[in-house]
Structures are given as structure tokens and as C-alpha cells.
XYZ file of C-alpha atoms in Angstrom:
649
model
C 49.091 -12.517 18.689
C 46.945 -9.366 18.891
C 47.384 -7.032 21.821
C 45.382 -7.423 25.029
C 42.631 -5.065 24.141
C 41.835 -6.917 20.984
C 40.443 -10.116 22.465
C 37.616 -11.786 20.667
C 34.192 -12.476 22.278
C 31.446 -14.623 20.837
C 28.499 -12.416 21.588
C 25.983 -14.309 19.455
C 26.892 -17.619 21.200
C 25.886 -16.295 24.599
C 29.473 -16.091 25.714
C 30.191 -13.383 28.214
C 33.268 -11.196 28.335
C 34.741 -13.431 30.976
C 34.968 -16.438 28.603
C 38.586 -17.626 28.586
C 40.407 -14.911 26.758
C 44.071 -15.892 25.950
C 47.153 -14.029 25.125
C 50.237 -15.971 23.879
C 48.733 -19.177 24.898
C 48.373 -18.067 28.530
C 45.182 -17.188 30.439
C 45.023 -13.503 30.901
C 42.919 -10.668 32.360
C 39.846 -9.416 30.397
C 40.612 -6.179 28.806
C 38.022 -3.365 28.318
C 36.023 -3.863 25.261
C 35.626 -1.106 22.679
C 32.043 0.044 22.235
C 32.281 -1.046 18.661
C 33.454 -4.600 19.271
C 31.023 -6.991 17.610
C 31.885 -10.616 16.950
C 29.605 -12.980 15.138
C 31.594 -16.093 14.435
C 35.208 -17.384 14.510
C 38.481 -17.750 12.618
C 42.087 -18.184 13.460
C 44.504 -15.640 14.812
C 48.296 -16.062 15.173
C 50.374 -14.647 18.011
C 53.832 -13.056 17.718
C 55.418 -16.620 17.886
C 53.295 -18.031 15.084
C 50.915 -19.926 17.342
C 47.449 -20.216 15.856
C 44.682 -19.731 18.331
C 40.986 -20.270 17.437
C 37.788 -19.712 19.263
C 35.210 -22.405 20.105
C 34.141 -25.099 17.712
C 30.764 -24.765 16.000
C 29.119 -27.161 18.355
C 30.529 -25.213 21.360
C 29.143 -22.018 19.882
C 25.600 -23.506 19.514
C 25.795 -24.850 23.086
C 26.944 -21.551 24.404
C 30.163 -23.171 25.851
C 33.604 -21.605 25.790
C 36.003 -23.406 28.007
C 39.734 -23.640 27.720
C 39.319 -27.050 26.467
C 37.450 -25.725 23.384
C 40.395 -23.629 22.309
C 42.618 -25.292 19.808
C 46.337 -24.626 20.238
C 47.874 -25.503 16.871
C 51.646 -26.333 16.456
C 53.518 -23.268 17.639
C 56.042 -23.760 14.908
C 53.674 -23.196 12.124
C 54.765 -20.635 9.711
C 52.699 -18.330 7.360
C 52.360 -19.907 3.894
C 53.480 -18.025 0.871
C 49.860 -17.356 -0.053
C 48.771 -16.131 3.397
C 48.073 -17.521 6.856
C 48.141 -21.231 7.491
C 44.930 -22.914 6.212
C 43.721 -24.111 9.640
C 40.393 -25.425 8.362
C 41.736 -26.961 5.137
C 39.570 -24.814 3.091
C 42.170 -23.588 0.616
C 43.547 -27.175 0.108
C 40.010 -28.703 -0.191
C 38.738 -29.825 -3.555
C 35.351 -28.412 -4.868
C 33.690 -31.686 -3.835
C 34.949 -31.596 -0.248
C 32.789 -29.924 2.469
C 34.345 -27.105 4.481
C 33.039 -25.242 7.474
C 32.112 -21.468 6.608
C 33.849 -19.811 9.431
C 33.774 -16.010 9.307
C 35.285 -13.307 11.486
C 33.202 -10.103 12.113
C 35.139 -8.189 14.710
C 34.360 -4.593 14.812
C 37.970 -3.445 14.609
C 40.519 -3.144 11.797
C 39.420 -4.107 8.339
C 36.244 -5.815 9.669
C 35.039 -2.552 11.291
C 35.159 -0.943 7.891
C 32.823 -3.758 6.599
C 30.404 -3.446 9.462
C 27.573 -1.194 8.346
C 26.415 -0.612 11.950
C 29.703 0.834 13.030
C 31.527 2.016 9.871
C 32.137 5.716 9.629
C 34.528 5.725 6.643
C 36.661 8.676 6.548
C 35.008 10.117 9.661
C 37.088 7.961 11.904
C 39.334 10.239 13.992
C 43.061 9.712 14.327
C 42.524 8.513 17.868
C 39.945 6.054 16.700
C 42.114 4.778 13.896
C 44.891 4.067 16.261
C 42.689 2.380 18.831
C 40.772 0.241 16.505
C 43.596 -0.866 14.173
C 42.510 1.331 11.210
C 45.984 2.901 10.481
C 46.896 2.437 6.975
C 43.462 1.086 6.094
C 42.165 4.580 5.296
C 43.592 7.680 3.505
C 44.933 10.187 5.991
C 42.095 12.669 5.597
C 39.473 13.001 8.350
C 36.208 14.353 7.172
C 32.836 15.181 8.919
C 29.696 13.229 8.332
C 28.200 16.344 6.884
C 30.847 16.486 4.131
C 30.337 12.755 3.497
C 26.550 13.557 2.958
C 27.463 16.478 0.534
C 29.779 14.235 -1.418
C 27.321 11.343 -1.743
C 24.492 13.680 -2.745
C 26.736 15.164 -5.485
C 27.429 11.633 -6.746
C 23.736 10.484 -6.615
C 22.642 13.566 -8.531
C 24.959 12.585 -11.341
C 22.710 9.521 -12.075
C 20.108 10.177 -14.656
C 18.059 6.946 -14.050
C 16.165 6.706 -10.677
C 16.882 3.017 -10.403
C 20.602 3.750 -10.356
C 19.948 6.203 -7.486
C 18.022 3.451 -5.642
C 20.877 0.958 -6.129
C 23.359 3.489 -4.784
C 21.236 4.104 -1.769
C 20.884 0.372 -1.129
C 24.596 -0.083 -1.410
C 25.145 2.811 1.064
C 22.682 1.181 3.573
C 24.746 -2.091 3.353
C 28.024 -0.328 3.976
C 27.340 2.629 6.266
C 23.974 2.529 8.006
C 24.276 5.817 9.877
C 25.379 7.741 6.741
C 22.483 6.199 4.858
C 19.901 7.530 7.341
C 21.647 10.906 7.785
C 21.570 11.450 4.034
C 17.857 10.304 3.819
C 16.779 12.442 6.788
C 18.568 15.558 5.602
C 17.444 15.270 2.023
C 14.003 13.546 2.555
C 11.959 15.414 -0.018
C 14.453 14.606 -2.728
C 15.311 11.097 -1.709
C 11.882 9.782 -0.632
C 10.787 9.031 -4.165
C 14.020 7.110 -4.684
C 13.983 4.790 -1.639
C 10.173 4.429 -1.975
C 7.416 4.959 -4.453
C 7.668 5.395 -7.323
C 11.236 4.067 -7.795
C 10.709 1.089 -5.462
C 8.134 -0.246 -7.856
C 10.731 -0.549 -10.665
C 13.184 -1.971 -8.183
C 10.807 -4.773 -7.275
C 10.065 -5.533 -10.903
C 13.873 -5.898 -11.536
C 14.756 -7.232 -8.001
C 16.165 -10.531 -9.326
C 18.423 -8.693 -11.771
C 19.793 -6.210 -9.200
C 19.763 -8.560 -6.236
C 22.992 -8.317 -4.322
C 23.236 -8.933 -0.569
C 20.020 -10.273 0.942
C 18.053 -7.839 3.105
C 15.304 -9.257 5.427
C 14.007 -12.855 5.952
C 12.566 -14.874 3.111
C 10.067 -17.372 4.470
C 8.862 -19.819 1.770
C 6.742 -22.975 1.671
C 10.105 -24.841 2.240
C 10.287 -23.403 5.737
C 6.828 -24.684 6.737
C 7.022 -26.385 10.113
C 10.237 -24.535 11.091
C 9.422 -20.840 10.853
C 10.257 -20.264 14.586
C 13.758 -21.522 13.853
C 13.956 -19.251 10.730
C 13.142 -16.199 12.848
C 15.840 -17.118 15.309
C 18.306 -17.029 12.377
C 17.817 -13.280 12.185
C 20.824 -11.648 14.059
C 18.813 -9.033 15.919
C 16.718 -10.204 18.828
C 14.862 -7.116 20.071
C 12.435 -6.643 17.147
C 9.751 -4.026 17.468
C 8.331 -3.711 13.959
C 7.945 -6.251 11.168
C 6.774 -5.401 7.633
C 5.649 -8.421 5.778
C 4.370 -9.045 2.305
C 3.568 -12.023 0.113
C 4.202 -9.963 -3.109
C 0.824 -10.631 -4.638
C -0.202 -6.996 -5.129
C 2.816 -4.784 -5.233
C 1.748 -1.130 -5.599
C -0.280 -1.106 -8.806
C 2.119 -3.501 -10.502
C 0.431 -6.847 -9.569
C 2.038 -10.163 -8.568
C 5.770 -9.808 -8.132
C 6.203 -12.794 -5.883
C 9.407 -13.012 -3.905
C 10.715 -9.835 -5.518
C 8.235 -7.858 -3.451
C 10.854 -7.684 -0.752
C 11.781 -4.170 -1.840
C 8.575 -2.942 -0.168
C 9.297 -4.208 3.357
C 12.896 -2.995 3.009
C 11.715 0.437 1.882
C 8.984 0.797 4.412
C 11.311 0.010 7.368
C 13.882 2.453 6.037
C 11.098 5.028 6.432
C 10.115 3.793 9.868
C 13.688 4.703 10.901
C 14.270 7.879 8.829
C 10.879 9.421 9.404
C 9.667 7.886 12.615
C 12.890 7.344 14.459
C 12.457 3.561 15.051
C 15.884 1.937 15.648
C 17.122 0.043 12.488
C 18.088 -2.950 14.634
C 14.409 -3.184 15.865
C 13.093 -3.522 12.257
C 12.605 -6.782 10.319
C 11.545 -7.001 6.664
C 9.903 -10.303 5.779
C 8.559 -11.792 2.489
C 6.353 -14.788 2.563
C 7.008 -16.750 -0.599
C 4.101 -18.984 -1.598
C 4.929 -18.888 -5.379
C 3.778 -16.466 -8.089
C 1.222 -16.487 -10.796
C 3.273 -14.024 -12.918
C 4.334 -16.093 -15.924
C 7.115 -13.685 -16.899
C 8.829 -14.259 -13.504
C 8.363 -17.914 -13.543
C 10.252 -17.924 -16.987
C 12.761 -15.339 -15.786
C 16.224 -16.978 -15.221
C 17.064 -14.306 -12.715
C 13.929 -14.762 -10.571
C 14.881 -15.475 -6.993
C 11.680 -16.924 -5.621
C 9.869 -20.269 -5.649
C 9.272 -21.314 -9.349
C 5.593 -22.512 -8.867
C 2.015 -21.206 -8.936
C 0.742 -19.578 -5.753
C -0.387 -21.665 -2.929
C -3.978 -20.892 -1.784
C -6.573 -22.161 0.634
C -5.496 -24.236 3.661
C -1.812 -24.505 2.649
C -1.588 -20.716 2.517
C -3.501 -20.138 5.690
C -1.457 -22.717 7.614
C 1.909 -20.998 6.541
C 0.612 -17.623 7.570
C -0.769 -18.775 10.858
C 2.550 -20.516 11.598
C 4.259 -17.224 10.899
C 2.040 -15.190 13.030
C 2.272 -17.651 15.945
C 6.106 -17.866 15.607
C 6.351 -14.069 15.602
C 4.474 -13.711 18.842
C 6.422 -16.586 20.397
C 9.746 -15.173 19.374
C 9.256 -11.333 19.851
C 6.262 -11.093 22.200
C 2.781 -9.531 22.089
C 3.998 -5.881 21.569
C 5.771 -6.437 18.258
C 3.975 -4.566 15.452
C 3.211 -6.500 12.348
C 2.495 -4.420 9.284
C 0.847 -6.228 6.461
C 1.851 -4.795 3.162
C 0.714 -5.409 -0.462
C -1.358 -8.474 0.052
C -4.169 -9.122 -2.478
C -7.535 -8.020 -1.473
C -8.895 -11.508 -0.740
C -6.198 -12.136 1.800
C -5.678 -8.648 3.105
C -9.052 -8.316 4.710
C -9.190 -11.757 6.085
C -5.764 -11.489 7.674
C -6.494 -8.188 9.350
C -9.856 -9.518 10.682
C -8.448 -12.736 11.815
C -5.451 -11.375 13.763
C -6.496 -7.869 14.909
C -7.979 -9.368 18.073
C -4.866 -11.354 19.027
C -1.855 -9.472 17.584
C -0.723 -5.908 17.255
C -1.373 -5.767 13.420
C -1.805 -2.983 11.000
C -2.485 -3.004 7.237
C -0.946 0.036 5.650
C -2.887 -0.379 2.351
C -6.287 -0.375 4.179
C -5.557 1.580 7.350
C -2.533 3.745 6.635
C -3.870 5.038 3.329
C -7.257 5.702 4.934
C -5.694 7.671 7.657
C -3.557 9.847 5.419
C -6.473 10.547 3.086
C -8.736 11.552 5.859
C -6.075 13.885 7.123
C -6.062 15.552 3.686
C -9.736 15.879 3.635
C -9.962 17.302 7.074
C -7.322 19.863 6.136
C -9.081 20.673 2.793
C -12.206 21.569 4.694
C -10.470 24.755 5.729
C -10.329 25.769 2.169
C -13.683 24.538 0.796
C -15.655 25.030 4.075
C -18.233 22.846 5.733
C -17.867 19.652 7.644
C -17.120 16.151 6.407
C -20.959 15.380 6.654
C -21.616 18.173 4.293
C -19.654 16.576 1.510
C -20.307 13.578 -0.834
C -17.542 11.253 -1.746
C -17.149 9.056 -4.876
C -14.359 6.494 -5.172
C -13.035 4.834 -8.298
C -11.647 1.532 -6.917
C -13.222 -0.585 -4.228
C -10.263 -2.689 -3.077
C -8.202 -2.482 0.086
C -7.382 1.276 -0.163
C -10.839 2.401 -1.411
C -12.961 0.553 1.220
C -10.444 1.239 3.940
C -10.576 5.057 3.319
C -14.316 5.031 2.871
C -14.739 3.254 6.280
C -12.542 5.709 8.030
C -14.472 8.713 6.529
C -17.748 7.168 7.652
C -16.315 6.603 11.158
C -15.071 10.180 11.444
C -18.405 11.496 10.279
C -20.150 9.224 12.838
C -17.847 10.543 15.546
C -18.530 14.205 14.623
C -22.345 13.772 14.283
C -23.153 10.974 16.635
C -24.960 9.266 13.682
C -24.773 5.500 13.355
C -21.911 4.510 11.030
C -24.500 2.554 8.828
C -26.135 6.023 8.076
C -22.802 7.910 7.516
C -21.725 5.330 4.892
C -24.490 6.677 2.695
C -22.422 9.660 2.075
C -19.767 7.527 0.386
C -20.141 5.816 -3.064
C -17.834 3.418 -4.791
C -17.273 2.490 -8.322
C -15.535 -0.801 -9.270
C -14.817 -2.502 -12.552
C -18.515 -3.301 -13.074
C -19.757 0.083 -12.348
C -21.430 1.963 -9.260
C -21.823 -0.387 -6.296
C -25.552 -0.447 -5.722
C -27.977 -2.631 -3.736
C -29.100 -4.653 -6.728
C -25.585 -5.966 -6.933
C -25.344 -7.077 -3.356
C -25.527 -10.820 -3.806
C -22.564 -10.847 -6.203
C -20.388 -8.512 -4.172
C -17.366 -9.499 -2.152
C -18.009 -9.154 1.543
C -15.974 -5.977 1.952
C -17.906 -4.139 -0.677
C -21.363 -4.918 0.689
C -21.598 -2.067 3.209
C -21.249 0.356 0.256
C -24.165 -1.069 -1.860
C -26.634 1.762 -1.598
C -30.073 2.187 -3.264
C -29.491 3.558 -6.747
C -30.247 2.453 -10.275
C -27.184 0.674 -11.977
C -24.551 2.899 -13.463
C -21.830 1.537 -15.762
C -19.266 4.336 -16.130
C -17.409 6.654 -13.891
C -18.536 9.731 -15.887
C -22.229 8.748 -15.450
C -21.653 8.101 -11.678
C -20.198 11.590 -11.425
C -22.957 13.178 -13.194
C -25.538 11.210 -11.128
C -24.129 11.420 -7.629
C -22.515 14.888 -8.029
C -19.790 14.286 -5.559
C -17.626 17.210 -3.993
C -14.732 14.659 -3.583
C -13.461 12.304 -6.267
C -10.961 9.768 -5.005
C -9.009 7.357 -7.217
C -7.647 4.059 -5.789
C -8.176 1.856 -8.885
C -4.560 1.218 -9.804
C -5.465 2.083 -13.440
C -3.882 5.187 -14.935
C -5.693 7.799 -17.046
C -9.111 6.983 -15.695
C -9.806 10.486 -14.543
C -10.453 11.776 -18.091
C -10.968 15.335 -19.242
C -14.721 14.806 -19.231
C -14.666 13.489 -15.656
C -12.622 16.468 -14.279
C -14.707 18.952 -16.246
C -17.968 17.440 -14.829
C -16.558 17.757 -11.299
C -15.608 21.404 -11.922
C -19.063 22.230 -13.356
C -20.924 21.782 -10.048
C -18.048 22.366 -7.530
C -16.264 25.727 -7.069
C -13.287 23.874 -5.727
C -13.464 20.144 -6.587
C -11.418 17.931 -4.347
C -9.500 15.379 -6.630
C -7.277 12.747 -5.084
C -5.401 10.564 -7.627
C -3.882 8.030 -5.270
C -2.799 5.093 -7.350
C 0.948 4.210 -7.440
C 3.330 4.224 -9.125
C 3.142 7.483 -11.169
C 2.251 5.558 -14.336
C -0.837 4.175 -12.707
C -2.177 7.544 -11.452
C -5.728 8.248 -12.415
C -4.589 11.736 -13.662
C -1.654 13.974 -13.452
C -1.395 17.219 -11.546
C -1.276 19.174 -14.867
C -4.431 17.448 -16.074
C -6.322 18.189 -12.872
C -5.305 21.830 -12.692
C -5.768 22.506 -16.459
C -9.211 20.687 -16.890
C -10.620 22.426 -13.743
C -9.312 25.803 -14.816
C -7.008 25.959 -11.909
C -9.778 25.363 -9.236
C -9.141 21.774 -8.191
C -7.619 20.901 -4.790
C -5.370 18.152 -5.908
C -3.275 15.458 -4.235
C -1.700 12.258 -5.558
C -0.182 9.092 -4.335
C 3.129 9.586 -6.236
C 4.871 12.923 -6.434
C 4.309 15.429 -9.240
C 6.411 18.526 -9.982
C 4.990 22.007 -9.443
C 2.732 23.178 -12.288
C 2.027 26.720 -13.428
C -1.435 27.659 -14.750
C -2.301 31.119 -15.858
C 0.489 32.741 -13.865
C -0.107 30.815 -10.594
C 2.174 28.084 -9.498
C 0.468 25.035 -7.947
C 2.420 22.685 -5.558
C 0.643 19.262 -5.838
C 0.365 17.561 -2.574
C 1.327 13.921 -2.011
C -1.093 11.790 0.030
C 1.894 9.588 0.975
C 1.355 6.791 3.623
C 4.795 7.881 4.975
C 3.029 10.762 6.593
C 1.261 8.291 8.854
C 2.756 4.908 9.490
C 6.153 5.928 10.950
C 4.549 8.154 13.537
C 1.796 5.597 14.187
C 4.420 2.905 14.747
C 6.462 4.999 17.080
C 3.328 5.835 19.109
C 2.503 2.177 19.403
C 5.954 1.183 20.452
C 6.634 3.995 23.029
C 3.212 3.251 24.747
C 3.739 -0.463 24.604
C 0.277 -0.845 22.919
C -1.042 -4.396 22.448
C -3.681 -3.728 19.832
C -4.401 -1.196 17.092
C -7.815 0.540 17.445
C -9.745 2.628 14.824
C -9.612 5.642 17.212
C -5.842 5.630 16.926
C -6.085 6.054 13.176
C -8.575 8.924 13.606
C -6.107 10.506 16.172
C -3.265 10.126 13.707
C -5.331 11.795 10.965
C -6.284 14.729 13.183
C -2.710 15.198 14.257
C -1.538 15.301 10.669
C -4.226 17.658 9.492
C -3.324 20.049 12.310
C 0.204 20.497 10.847
C -0.989 22.140 7.676
C -0.483 25.840 7.793
C -2.161 28.724 5.831
C 1.087 29.144 3.910
C 0.685 25.526 2.707
C -2.992 26.238 1.797
C -1.966 29.268 -0.222
C 0.296 27.028 -2.348
C -2.532 24.607 -2.923
C -1.162 22.039 -0.489
C -3.413 20.058 1.891
C -0.415 18.205 3.457
C 2.597 19.775 5.271
C 6.049 19.637 3.593
C 8.083 16.484 4.162
C 11.093 18.488 5.380
C 9.320 18.694 8.741
C 8.396 14.973 8.789
C 10.196 14.075 12.033
C 8.403 16.729 13.932
C 5.156 15.705 12.313
C 5.849 12.017 13.317
C 6.447 13.003 16.878
C 3.058 14.813 17.049
C 1.307 11.856 15.495
C 3.068 9.398 17.817
C 2.043 11.527 20.911
C -1.604 11.534 19.754
C -1.570 7.746 19.085
C 0.131 6.975 22.409
C -2.371 9.239 24.214
C -5.275 7.326 22.598
C -3.681 4.064 23.620
C -3.480 5.111 27.187
C -6.991 6.328 27.052
C -8.332 3.042 25.611
C -6.338 0.959 28.236
C -4.254 -0.635 25.482
C -0.950 0.659 26.651
C 1.410 -1.284 28.809
C 4.253 1.148 29.447
C 2.892 3.032 32.545
C 2.723 5.504 33.927
C 2.590 7.650 30.645
C 5.159 10.369 30.275
C 4.071 13.922 31.129
C 4.945 15.273 27.706
C 4.299 12.798 25.127
C 5.594 14.904 22.208
C 9.013 15.485 23.985
C 9.104 11.760 24.886
C 8.526 10.740 21.249
C 11.320 13.066 20.258
C 13.621 11.648 22.785
C 12.872 8.010 21.583
C 13.910 8.774 18.032
C 16.992 7.052 16.556
C 19.777 9.519 15.723
C 21.973 8.887 12.663
C 24.810 10.943 13.849
C 28.110 9.139 14.367
C 29.073 7.978 17.840
C 32.469 8.401 19.223
C 34.458 5.156 19.924
C 36.802 4.671 22.810
């Protein structure tokens, strides 16, 4: 059999290290366990005499039992068959019609260690580690550093011309070597962020069925109604701190992608770890599959979700409520649940319904609002004045538009001590039917009604710009090319430095490009977008377009909530996050036309945001981890996950 220090333990079955280890059919002492040992299930192993020893039966595993009576001692005279080890479970001899038990060994040593993404280091295993963990001969003799591995992989990824190929390469890396994936992403964040998230993740979701390989995250469909708690228990990690969940109905600006929206939670949580330092094992991506109304997907043979029209009404509400209740029951009150890419009619209702009972956050409503407010606060250092001195006009009155508008109004109210009902009058919204005005109030959705001000009806954006004369124009419509030349020129005609934020994702849905904004405003616009644009030169000056990316906010916000043990998200936490981000913008950034700091410093930025959010949680009495640390910034940095390789005994 294997040597003494290669005993197998059933960690997931609740079996401790004292559970009947055997050597050569005899009860023996328990050896020290390597730090990388990780066993999930069972299989057979053979000793030097040919005896086959197995771990507990499946029933014993479920019951948490592991006595000597549950160990099967097979005929010691068994020999290895010509095709490999003796077929203990009859799997090789079974016909296709017969049922077999899917036993699987996942011991983090030897060949299995190289297949374990949590512990695999590839060629970075030292000679000592290779000897101790049965890796001799399984790897080429060279030992390389993690830094050289990153350099090699970046060279390979840069050879791909198609962004989706780069995305697939990164997902493959995440599934084979977790630490290397995050090391590469952190060290090359500005280059790789558009690959693992927007805009490339949008294309990945559209083609998710075609590129689907190993499943990532939990898929909870209508089939699981009534047993969601059991489904959550199927997830191998138990100490979950952040869940990102979507129902796939409004993926970026691409519409209903159903079950294939899973790319969004997976991508968001990769950023929680890379940018905010939340442990990968504490993150859980979830897709709620209630069907899709996308006919192309329903007719696509590669579609991976339920082939039915979307469930609505009570059926939908009951499934979501069961999910929210099961999450709280399974992981406790302090698990952060981030709603992602739900359609407007559900997003607002879910946030309103559960914000008083769960730690919930909607990135499309609140995260976008916080990052845009940060950009506006920073831009004031260039254009002058206070927020109350400016007039804001939005194209788009959905989750993002109304969420940003409300946070702007709250910040103005905080600064001026005016009622928020009054400060809302500084903000105007245009939807698909024109300017939102009081004469339309009765026909408006509830979340648009606070923005119905006294004004005559206006049908087009251009007319609204000329009538309202805003100093800030913000696009959240999800419709590309809507900031036309006439609109930008009108903004530039009555503003020395018009602030133009084209926030819709992906790039194809952006209201205008950086080149268009700078050219049509004669280089005077202060511009930022939702998706990245390349630097642009206008009349000898190079402009660096800023990106109002939610990734500036949600990783740091999440870290702050986790490290303070917050039980609720409060609007003041979002304002604190915005102020913390705006404070990171330097004069050097402003000189380049930026209203956001460079992403290369994102971990430092996230630590600052986390500290401000945690401080606000303690101030509001919503934190449970007491007493608070003396230095919240240093504490945030100390809490961050490190992707550097660990040494194994």
C-alpha cells in the first residue's frame, strides 16, 4: 500500500484524522497530514501484497461514520489486471445499462494534487515538495518561479487575437491553478480586466452554451423548488461570505440570456478576490434559472438552461424567497448577497423586499451609482462648484439611471441640508418616451415617479438638452450611438467643460465613443465610459478616457462589510465609498483627463474604500465584529487574500 504519511481522510464526510487509518491491513498510528491533503470521496488503493483497501461506503460517508467495519478488505491474492487495477466496483465490466457508483479520489498528493486548482503549483513545486507529495516523474525536472509562470502565460494570452479566446484561456487557468490565475490578474489588472469582465464577458455569456466546459457556481432552477437548502449544501465550501446571484434576464445591455448569464457572477466574484482580496473559497456564484424569453436560446441546441418561457408572478417570487431564506439559514445573517443583472421590474422589488432582513446589495442600482458619484465629485475639482451648482440629465431611467440619480440627490441633501425631495429637482431623466415630467406621472413605473418634475413634455434627447441645459449628461440607456454629434455640440455650446458619461455596456452599446466626445466638444469634454476606450489624440493633446467601472466600488465595499461583520447595507456606506474613491484621484490624473484613479492601484483603493465603509458600519451600529481595529486601512490590507504560492511540508 501507500506509505504511512499518505493515509486518506474523508474531510467532507466529517471524519477526523483519527478515523481508522490502516497500513497493510493493520491498524496503525496516524501520520502527520501534509497541508495540501484534501480528500473529497473514495476509491480503492492496493498495498504491496496486492490487498485492495477502500474507504467507507457511500452510506457511511453521508452518516459521517468510519469504523473498521466499514473498511472492505478484498481478497489479498487479487492481482492487477492487464488493463490496470482490479475493477473493485465493477465499473469497467458493467454494461451501459447497468448502474455504477461514481466514486472519485481527490487526494491532494501525487497526480491528484496536479489536478487540484486550490493547491496546484505546476512547475513551481520544489524538489523537496515533489518528493514529499509523490510528484516525482509527474513533472518535468525544471523548477520555475510563479513570476516566470505569469510571464509565460501572459506571452501566450497575448498571442490570441480574439478576446473570447483570451477569456477562455483565463477560465481554463482558473480551473487548473487558482493562485496563478489571481496572481496573473492582479499583476496585469489593467490589461486583463476587460477580458475577465466587461466587455468580453458579455460575448462569453452570449456563447456560454457553446464554450461551456466545467461548471462554475450553483445553478438553481425551477426543478429545485422545495429543496434549495439541500442544493446549497451540495456546494463544497461551507464558509461563504459573498454570493453574486443573477436570473440572467438583463445581462449588461444584451438582454435576456437566461441560464447563460452565469458568466456575470463568475466574473464579478473573480474581481471580489483579485481587486478586493476576498478569499476565493468564500465566494459563491449563483444563477437562478426560471426560463428565458429569448427565442434564439430556446431554439439553440447548445443552450444549457431550462427550455421554457420565463416564470413570473407568484411562481417566481416563491422561488426567490426560498433561495433568500435558504441562504440565510445555511450561511447566516452576515453573508453578502449581491443581486446582478435582474430586469428592472424585479431588481427594485427584490432590493426593497430584502434590504431590511438580509445583507443585500444591487450592483446595477447601488454600485453604479456609487462609482458615478465618485467620478462627479472628482470632476468638481476641474469644473468647480459643488454638486448643488450643477444640473444633471440622464438618458435612461432604469436601474442604473434612477440609482445614480437618487445617490446624487442624497449627496446634495447631505451637503446642503435640503430635503431630498428638493434636491431631486436638480436631476432630470429621459426614457424611451421622452423627458419624465409630472404630466406623465400616472403612467410611470413606481421607481420613475420621484423624477417627474414640472415641465412641458419633451420627446427627444436633443430637445431636452436644449431645454434643461444640463452641465452633466449621463447615459445609462443600453442603446449605442444615442449621444449624437448634435447632442454633444449642444452640451459644449453652453458648458466650458461639459461632463459626459457614456456608461452603457458593452462597448457596442455605449452612447458615444471617447473619440466622438472629444472631437465634437473640441477637446473640452470631461469624459468617462462604462467600457474601456483607448487613449485618443486631439489637436496634439492625448486624452486618457476614464472608465466608470463598478469594479472600483463593489470589491472594496464587500471587503468593508465582511471585515466589520455588517448585517445591513446603508446608503451612507455607498456615499462613504464614493468619497473614498474620489479622494484617490490625483492632479496628475486630472491633467490626463481622468476622473478616476488608474486600476493598477486598485488593491490600495479597495483597502481605502473598505476602511471607510467599515467605519460607517461601526458608526451606524450595524457592525458585529467588535471592538473595531485601530487602523481600519491596515486591517483591510491584512485581510486580503494573497495569490502567492504557499510552501508545502
